[in-house]
Coordinates of C-alpha atoms in Angstrom, one line a residue:
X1 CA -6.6 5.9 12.9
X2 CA -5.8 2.4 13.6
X3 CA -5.1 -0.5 11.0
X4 CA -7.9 -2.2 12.7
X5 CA -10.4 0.8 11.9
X6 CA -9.2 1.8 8.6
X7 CA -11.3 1.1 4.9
X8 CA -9.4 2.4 2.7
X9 CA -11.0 3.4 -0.8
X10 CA -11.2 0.7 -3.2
X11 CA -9.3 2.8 -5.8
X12 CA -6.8 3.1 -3.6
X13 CA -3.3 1.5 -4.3
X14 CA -5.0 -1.4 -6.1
X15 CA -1.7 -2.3 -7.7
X16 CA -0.5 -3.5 -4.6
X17 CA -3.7 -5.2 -3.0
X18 CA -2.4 -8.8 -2.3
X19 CA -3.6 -11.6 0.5
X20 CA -1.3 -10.2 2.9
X21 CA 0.8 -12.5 4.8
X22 CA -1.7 -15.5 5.2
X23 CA -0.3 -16.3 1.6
X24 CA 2.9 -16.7 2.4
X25 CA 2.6 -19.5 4.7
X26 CA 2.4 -20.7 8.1
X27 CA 4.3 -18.4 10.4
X28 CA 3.2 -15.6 8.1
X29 CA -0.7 -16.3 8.2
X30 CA -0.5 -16.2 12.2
X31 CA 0.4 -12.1 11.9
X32 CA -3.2 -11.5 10.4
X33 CA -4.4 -12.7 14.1
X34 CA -3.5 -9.7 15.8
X35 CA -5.7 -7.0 16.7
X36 CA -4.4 -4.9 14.3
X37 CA -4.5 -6.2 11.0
X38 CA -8.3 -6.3 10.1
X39 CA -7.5 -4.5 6.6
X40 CA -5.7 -7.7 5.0
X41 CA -7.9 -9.3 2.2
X42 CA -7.7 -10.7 -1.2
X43 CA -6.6 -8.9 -3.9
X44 CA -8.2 -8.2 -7.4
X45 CA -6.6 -8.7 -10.6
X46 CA -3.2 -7.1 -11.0
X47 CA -2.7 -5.4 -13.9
X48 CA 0.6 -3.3 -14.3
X49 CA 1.8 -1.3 -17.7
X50 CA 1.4 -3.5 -20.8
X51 CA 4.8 -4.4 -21.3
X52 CA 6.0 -6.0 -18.0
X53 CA 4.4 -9.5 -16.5
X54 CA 1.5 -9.4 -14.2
X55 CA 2.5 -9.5 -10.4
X56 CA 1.3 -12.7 -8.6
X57 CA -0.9 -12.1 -5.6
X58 CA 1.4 -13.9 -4.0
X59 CA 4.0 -11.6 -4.8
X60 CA 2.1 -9.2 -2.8
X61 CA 1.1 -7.9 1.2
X62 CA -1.7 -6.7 3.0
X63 CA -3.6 -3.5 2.0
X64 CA -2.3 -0.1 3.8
X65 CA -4.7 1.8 5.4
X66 CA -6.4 5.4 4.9
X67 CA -3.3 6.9 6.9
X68 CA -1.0 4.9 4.3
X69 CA 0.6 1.8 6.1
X70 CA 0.2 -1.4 7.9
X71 CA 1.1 -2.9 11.1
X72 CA 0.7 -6.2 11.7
X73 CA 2.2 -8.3 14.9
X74 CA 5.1 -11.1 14.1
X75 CA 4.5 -12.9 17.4
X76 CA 4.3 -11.9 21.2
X77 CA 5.8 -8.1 21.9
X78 CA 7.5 -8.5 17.8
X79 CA 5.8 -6.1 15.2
X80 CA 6.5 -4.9 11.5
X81 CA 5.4 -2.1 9.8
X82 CA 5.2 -1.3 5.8
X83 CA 3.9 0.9 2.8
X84 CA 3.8 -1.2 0.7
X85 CA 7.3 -0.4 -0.2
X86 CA 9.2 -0.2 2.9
X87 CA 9.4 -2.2 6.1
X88 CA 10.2 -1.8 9.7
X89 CA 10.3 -3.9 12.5
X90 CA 9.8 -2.9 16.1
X91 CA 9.9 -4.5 19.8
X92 CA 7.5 -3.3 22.4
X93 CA 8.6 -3.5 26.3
X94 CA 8.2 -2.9 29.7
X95 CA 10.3 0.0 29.3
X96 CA 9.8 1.6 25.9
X97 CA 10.4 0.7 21.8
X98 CA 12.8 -0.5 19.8
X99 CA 12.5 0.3 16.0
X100 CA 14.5 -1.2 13.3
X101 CA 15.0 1.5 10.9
X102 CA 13.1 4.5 10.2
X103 CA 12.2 4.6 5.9
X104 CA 11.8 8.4 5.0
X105 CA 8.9 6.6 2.9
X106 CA 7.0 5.9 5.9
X107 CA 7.8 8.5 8.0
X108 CA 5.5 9.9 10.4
X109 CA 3.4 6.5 9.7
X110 CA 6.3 4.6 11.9
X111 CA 4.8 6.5 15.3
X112 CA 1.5 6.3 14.6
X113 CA 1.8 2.7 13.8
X114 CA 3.6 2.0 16.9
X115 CA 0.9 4.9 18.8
X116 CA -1.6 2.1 17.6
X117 CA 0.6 -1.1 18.7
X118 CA 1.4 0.2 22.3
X119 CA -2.3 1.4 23.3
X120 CA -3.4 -1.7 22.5
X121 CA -0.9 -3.8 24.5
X122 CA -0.4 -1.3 27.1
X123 CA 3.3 -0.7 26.6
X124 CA 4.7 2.5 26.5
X125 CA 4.8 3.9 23.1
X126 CA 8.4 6.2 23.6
X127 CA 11.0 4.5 21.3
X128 CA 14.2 4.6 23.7
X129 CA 16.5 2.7 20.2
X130 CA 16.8 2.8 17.1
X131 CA 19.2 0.3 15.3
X132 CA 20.4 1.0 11.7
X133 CA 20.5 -2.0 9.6
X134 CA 22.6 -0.2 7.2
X135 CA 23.5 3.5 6.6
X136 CA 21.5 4.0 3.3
X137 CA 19.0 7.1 3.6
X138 CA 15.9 5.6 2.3
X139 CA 15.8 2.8 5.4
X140 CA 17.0 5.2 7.8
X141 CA 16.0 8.6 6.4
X142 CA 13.0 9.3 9.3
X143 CA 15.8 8.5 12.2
X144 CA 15.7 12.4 12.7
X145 CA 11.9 12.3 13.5
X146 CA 12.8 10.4 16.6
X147 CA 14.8 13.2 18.3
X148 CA 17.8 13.6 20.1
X149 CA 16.8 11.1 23.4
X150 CA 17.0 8.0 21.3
X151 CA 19.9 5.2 21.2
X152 CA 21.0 4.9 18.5
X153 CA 23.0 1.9 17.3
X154 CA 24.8 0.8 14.5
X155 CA 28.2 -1.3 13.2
X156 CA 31.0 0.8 13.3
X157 CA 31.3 1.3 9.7
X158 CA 27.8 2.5 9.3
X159 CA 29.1 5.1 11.6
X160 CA 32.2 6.4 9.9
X161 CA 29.6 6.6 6.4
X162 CA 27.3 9.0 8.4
X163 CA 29.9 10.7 9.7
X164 CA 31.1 11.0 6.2
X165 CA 27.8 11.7 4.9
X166 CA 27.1 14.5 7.3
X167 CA 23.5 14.2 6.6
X168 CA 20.9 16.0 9.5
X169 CA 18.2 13.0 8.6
X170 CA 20.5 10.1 9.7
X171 CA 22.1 10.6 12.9
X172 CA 25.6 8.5 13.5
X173 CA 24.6 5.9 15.6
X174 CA 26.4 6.5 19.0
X175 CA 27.0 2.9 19.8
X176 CA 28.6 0.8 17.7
X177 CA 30.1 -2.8 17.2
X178 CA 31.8 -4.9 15.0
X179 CA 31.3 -8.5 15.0
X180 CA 28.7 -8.8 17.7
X181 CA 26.1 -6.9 19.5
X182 CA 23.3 -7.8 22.1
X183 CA 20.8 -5.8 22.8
X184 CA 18.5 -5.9 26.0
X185 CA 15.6 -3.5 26.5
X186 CA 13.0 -4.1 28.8
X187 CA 13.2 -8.3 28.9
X188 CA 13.4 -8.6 25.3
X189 CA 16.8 -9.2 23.3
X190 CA 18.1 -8.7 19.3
X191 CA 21.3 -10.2 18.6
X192 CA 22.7 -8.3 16.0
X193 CA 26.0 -9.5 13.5
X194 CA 27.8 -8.1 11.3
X195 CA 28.7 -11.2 8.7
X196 CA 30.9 -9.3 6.0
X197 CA 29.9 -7.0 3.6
X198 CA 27.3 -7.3 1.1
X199 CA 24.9 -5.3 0.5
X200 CA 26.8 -2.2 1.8
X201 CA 30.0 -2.2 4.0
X202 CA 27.9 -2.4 7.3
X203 CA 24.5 -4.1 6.5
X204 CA 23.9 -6.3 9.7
X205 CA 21.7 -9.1 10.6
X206 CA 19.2 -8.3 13.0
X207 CA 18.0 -11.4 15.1
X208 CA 15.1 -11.4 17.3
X209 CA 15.7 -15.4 18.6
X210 CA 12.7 -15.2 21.3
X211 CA 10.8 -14.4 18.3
X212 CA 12.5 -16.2 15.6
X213 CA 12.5 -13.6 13.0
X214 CA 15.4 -12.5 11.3
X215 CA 15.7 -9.1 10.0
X216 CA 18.2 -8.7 6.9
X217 CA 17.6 -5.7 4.4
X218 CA 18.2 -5.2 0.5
X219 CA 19.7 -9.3 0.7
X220 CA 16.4 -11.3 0.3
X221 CA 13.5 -9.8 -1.9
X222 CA 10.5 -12.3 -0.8
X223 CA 8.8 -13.6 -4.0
X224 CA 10.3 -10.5 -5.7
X225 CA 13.1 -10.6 -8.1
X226 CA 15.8 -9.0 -7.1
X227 CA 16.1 -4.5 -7.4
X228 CA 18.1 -3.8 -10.1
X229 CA 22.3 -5.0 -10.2
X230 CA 21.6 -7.5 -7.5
X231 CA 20.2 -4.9 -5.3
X232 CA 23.0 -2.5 -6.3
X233 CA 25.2 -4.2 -4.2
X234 CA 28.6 -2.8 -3.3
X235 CA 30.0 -6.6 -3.0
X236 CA 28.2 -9.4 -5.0
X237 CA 29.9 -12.4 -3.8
X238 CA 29.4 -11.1 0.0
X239 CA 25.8 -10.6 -1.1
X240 CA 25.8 -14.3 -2.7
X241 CA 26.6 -15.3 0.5
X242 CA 24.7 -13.3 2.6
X243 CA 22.2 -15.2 1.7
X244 CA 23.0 -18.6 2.5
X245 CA 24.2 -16.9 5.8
X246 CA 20.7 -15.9 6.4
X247 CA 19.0 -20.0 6.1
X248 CA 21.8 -20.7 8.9
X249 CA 19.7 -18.4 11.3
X250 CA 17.0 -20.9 12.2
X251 CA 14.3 -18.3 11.7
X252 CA 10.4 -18.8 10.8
X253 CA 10.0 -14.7 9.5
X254 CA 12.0 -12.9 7.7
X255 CA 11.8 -8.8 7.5
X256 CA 13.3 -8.0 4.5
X257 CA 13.4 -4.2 4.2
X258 CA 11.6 -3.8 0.7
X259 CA 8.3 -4.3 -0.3
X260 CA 4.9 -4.8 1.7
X261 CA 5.7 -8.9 2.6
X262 CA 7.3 -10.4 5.1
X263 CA 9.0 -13.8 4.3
X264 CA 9.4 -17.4 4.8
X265 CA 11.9 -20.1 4.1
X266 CA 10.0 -21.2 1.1
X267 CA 10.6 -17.5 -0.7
X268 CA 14.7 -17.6 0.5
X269 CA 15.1 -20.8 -1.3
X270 CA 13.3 -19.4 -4.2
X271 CA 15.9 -16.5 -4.4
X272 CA 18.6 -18.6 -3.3
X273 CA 17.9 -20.4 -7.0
X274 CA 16.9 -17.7 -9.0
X275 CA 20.8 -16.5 -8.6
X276 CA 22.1 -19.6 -8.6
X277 CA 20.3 -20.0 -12.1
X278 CA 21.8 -16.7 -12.9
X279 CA 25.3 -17.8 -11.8
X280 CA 25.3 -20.5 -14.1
X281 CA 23.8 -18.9 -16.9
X282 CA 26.4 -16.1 -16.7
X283 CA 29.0 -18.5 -17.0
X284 CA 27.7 -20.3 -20.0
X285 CA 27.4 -16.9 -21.9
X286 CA 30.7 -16.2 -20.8
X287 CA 32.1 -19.3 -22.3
X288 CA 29.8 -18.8 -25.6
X289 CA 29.4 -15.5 -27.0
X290 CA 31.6 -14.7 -29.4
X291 CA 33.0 -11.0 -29.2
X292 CA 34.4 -10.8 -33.1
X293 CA 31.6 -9.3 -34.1
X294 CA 31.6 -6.5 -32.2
X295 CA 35.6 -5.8 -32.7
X296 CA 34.5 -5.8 -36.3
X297 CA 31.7 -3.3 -36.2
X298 CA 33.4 -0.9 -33.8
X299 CA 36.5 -0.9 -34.7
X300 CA 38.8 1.3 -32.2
X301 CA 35.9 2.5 -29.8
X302 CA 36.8 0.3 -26.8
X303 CA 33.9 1.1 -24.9
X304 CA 31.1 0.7 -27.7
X305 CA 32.5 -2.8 -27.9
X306 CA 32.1 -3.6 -24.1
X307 CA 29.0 -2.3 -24.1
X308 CA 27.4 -3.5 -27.1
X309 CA 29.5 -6.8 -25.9
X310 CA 28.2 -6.6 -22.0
X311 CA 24.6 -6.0 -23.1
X312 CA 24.5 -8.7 -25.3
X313 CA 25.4 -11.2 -22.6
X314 CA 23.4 -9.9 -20.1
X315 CA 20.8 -10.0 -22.7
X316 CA 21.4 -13.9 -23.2
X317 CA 22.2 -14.7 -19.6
X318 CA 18.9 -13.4 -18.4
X319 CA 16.5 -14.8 -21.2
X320 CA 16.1 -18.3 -20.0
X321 CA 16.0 -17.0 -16.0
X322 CA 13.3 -14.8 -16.9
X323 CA 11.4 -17.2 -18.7
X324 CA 11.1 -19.6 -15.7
X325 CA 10.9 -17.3 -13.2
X326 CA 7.8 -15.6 -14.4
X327 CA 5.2 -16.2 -12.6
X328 CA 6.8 -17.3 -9.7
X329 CA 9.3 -14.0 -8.8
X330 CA 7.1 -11.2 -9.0
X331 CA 9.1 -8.8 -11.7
X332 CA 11.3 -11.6 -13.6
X333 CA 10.8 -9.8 -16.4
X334 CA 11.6 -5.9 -14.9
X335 CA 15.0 -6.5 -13.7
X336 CA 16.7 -10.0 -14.8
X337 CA 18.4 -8.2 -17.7
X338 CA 20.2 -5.7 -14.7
X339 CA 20.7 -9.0 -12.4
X340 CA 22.5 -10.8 -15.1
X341 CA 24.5 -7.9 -16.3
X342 CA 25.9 -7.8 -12.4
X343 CA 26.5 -11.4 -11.7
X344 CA 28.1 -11.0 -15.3
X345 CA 30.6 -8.3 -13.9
X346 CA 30.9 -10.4 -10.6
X347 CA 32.5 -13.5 -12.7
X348 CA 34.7 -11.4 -14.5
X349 CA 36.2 -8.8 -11.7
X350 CA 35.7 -10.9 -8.8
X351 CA 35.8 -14.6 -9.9
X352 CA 38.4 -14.0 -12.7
X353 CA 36.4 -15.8 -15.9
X354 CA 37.2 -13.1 -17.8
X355 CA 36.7 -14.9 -21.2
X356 CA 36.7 -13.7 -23.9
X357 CA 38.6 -11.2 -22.6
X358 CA 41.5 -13.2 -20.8
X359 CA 44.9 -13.2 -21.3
X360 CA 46.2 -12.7 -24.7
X361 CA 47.4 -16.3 -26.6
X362 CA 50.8 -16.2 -27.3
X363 CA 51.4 -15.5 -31.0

């Protein structure tokens, strides 16, 4: 069943019903044009459990269909593929496909999506590559369904992980790079880089500059706060960065891995300050909150104090970010707390603030 053809029930995932990409701006509103994306419409009321914020429609992507996803072109022979929870990207060619990561979470959905793309533009529908954008399981966990035939290709790191990992799902990639890589299939190209880690040790940035989309996973979270610890990013200030690496990419789309949205510049910036409001925040509690108290009531159990200490300040770091995110990041209120309790740990290890904890004055 095709995306195009597809009605799904109107119980059906309402919690993520949204006004697909159309709501996210200009490059984003031309996807719904494509012959595949007739299920996108507005969304009803969101209403989540009681205790967190309600998600903003904008927050929020196009309906899946009975089958459980949604394809939707970028532009030209560019496609992208989600649950709702998950994205893809994939190329169409002359001479066959090539996918972007494979999400266990949409698994068999990625060929029937791409089934759906190529017998309408009458390419063939046999993905000859796959590129890993990292080697995490859950964006690369369906790589097995592809087979043995496929290219796979990776940075070199990503590699020596999945050797490591030994896992059947995830495949090492057989070629490999480590700065640069260009990639040619059929008259179509990705450039992809490797800018430093971030998010993991060999998350790359996959650029598609006939297209200019950019494809950079678990870095920008479009009109989402950030998942929990920044992500649960290995390196914070490499993250940090990543993202301003990203706005030097003069892209109009961004594919960002999570979540049923694609994104635009507009929803970058928006993250870009959200951190930077945690950033400064973190530093202010830093400076502020005074750590007698919890000496005094704990007494000799070190780690009682940090934590009752480190939850505190993530506590107060995060209050005023929440308040003036909500409404505008989707989930302010879920995982600000965990955000601010990471940049807090960033300072501290990687930036050195480590007040109050710094060096002991002289006596």
């Amino acid at each position: 069943m095709t995306a195009e053809s597809a009605k799904p029930p109107a119980s059906r995932r309402t919690f993520l019903a949204g006004t697909g990409a159309a709501a996210a701006g200009t490059a984003a509103a031309a996807l719904l044009g494509g012959p595949l994306t007739g299920t996108a419409r507005a969304a009803g009321p969101v209403c989540p459990p009681g205790q967190f914020a309600p998600v903003p429609k904008r927050a929020l992507g196009p309906l899946v269909n009975a089958d459980g996803y949604f394809v939707g072109q970028i532009t030209g022979d560019l496609y992208w593929v989600t649950d709702s929870f998950y994205t893809a990207m994939f190329l169409t060619t002359q001479d066959g496909v090539v996918l972007i990561d494979a999400p266990p979470t949409i698994g068999h959905n990625l060929l029937r999506a791409i089934g759906a793309v190529t017998q309408a533009n009458g390419r063939p529908s046999q993905v000859t590559h796959l590129v890993y954008s990292h080697s995490h399981a859950d964006h690369i966990g369906a790589s097995s369904l592809l087979g043995s035939d496929v290219v796979r290709i990776g940075h070199s790191e990503c590699r020596t992980l999945l050797l490591r990992d030994n896992d059947p799902d995830r495949p090492p990639p057989e070629v490999t790079f480590e700065d640069r890589y260009t990639l040619t299939v059929g008259g179509q190209t990705l450039e992809l880089a490797f800018h430093g880690p971030n998010h993991t040790p060999d998350n790359i940035f996959i650029w598609a500059p006939g297209q200019q989309t950019l494809m950079l996973v678990d870095v920008i979270f479009p009109r989402w706060a950030p998942f929990k610890n920044v992500a649960v990013s290995q390196d914070i200030p490499g993250w940090i960065q990543a993202q301003d690496i990203a706005m030097s990419y003069p892209w109009h789309t961004l594919v960002a891995g999570h979540l049923g949205r694609l994104g635009t510049r507009d929803d970058a910036e928006l993250q870009i300050a959200y951190v930077a409001d945690l950033q400064a925040s973190a530093r202010a509690t830093l400076q502020d909150l005074d750590p007698t108290p919890f000496f005094k009531e704990y007494g000799d159990n070190a780690w009682a104090i940090f934590k009752v200490y480190l939850d505190a300040a993530s506590a107060q770091a995060a209050a005023p970010v929440t308040q003036k995110y909500l409404g505008k990041l989707a989930a302010a209120d879920v995982f600000t707390f965990d955000n601010a309790f990471a940049v807090l740990q960033s300072h501290r290890t990687d930036g050195g603030v480590l007040d109050p904890f710094g060096d002991h004055p002289d006596p």
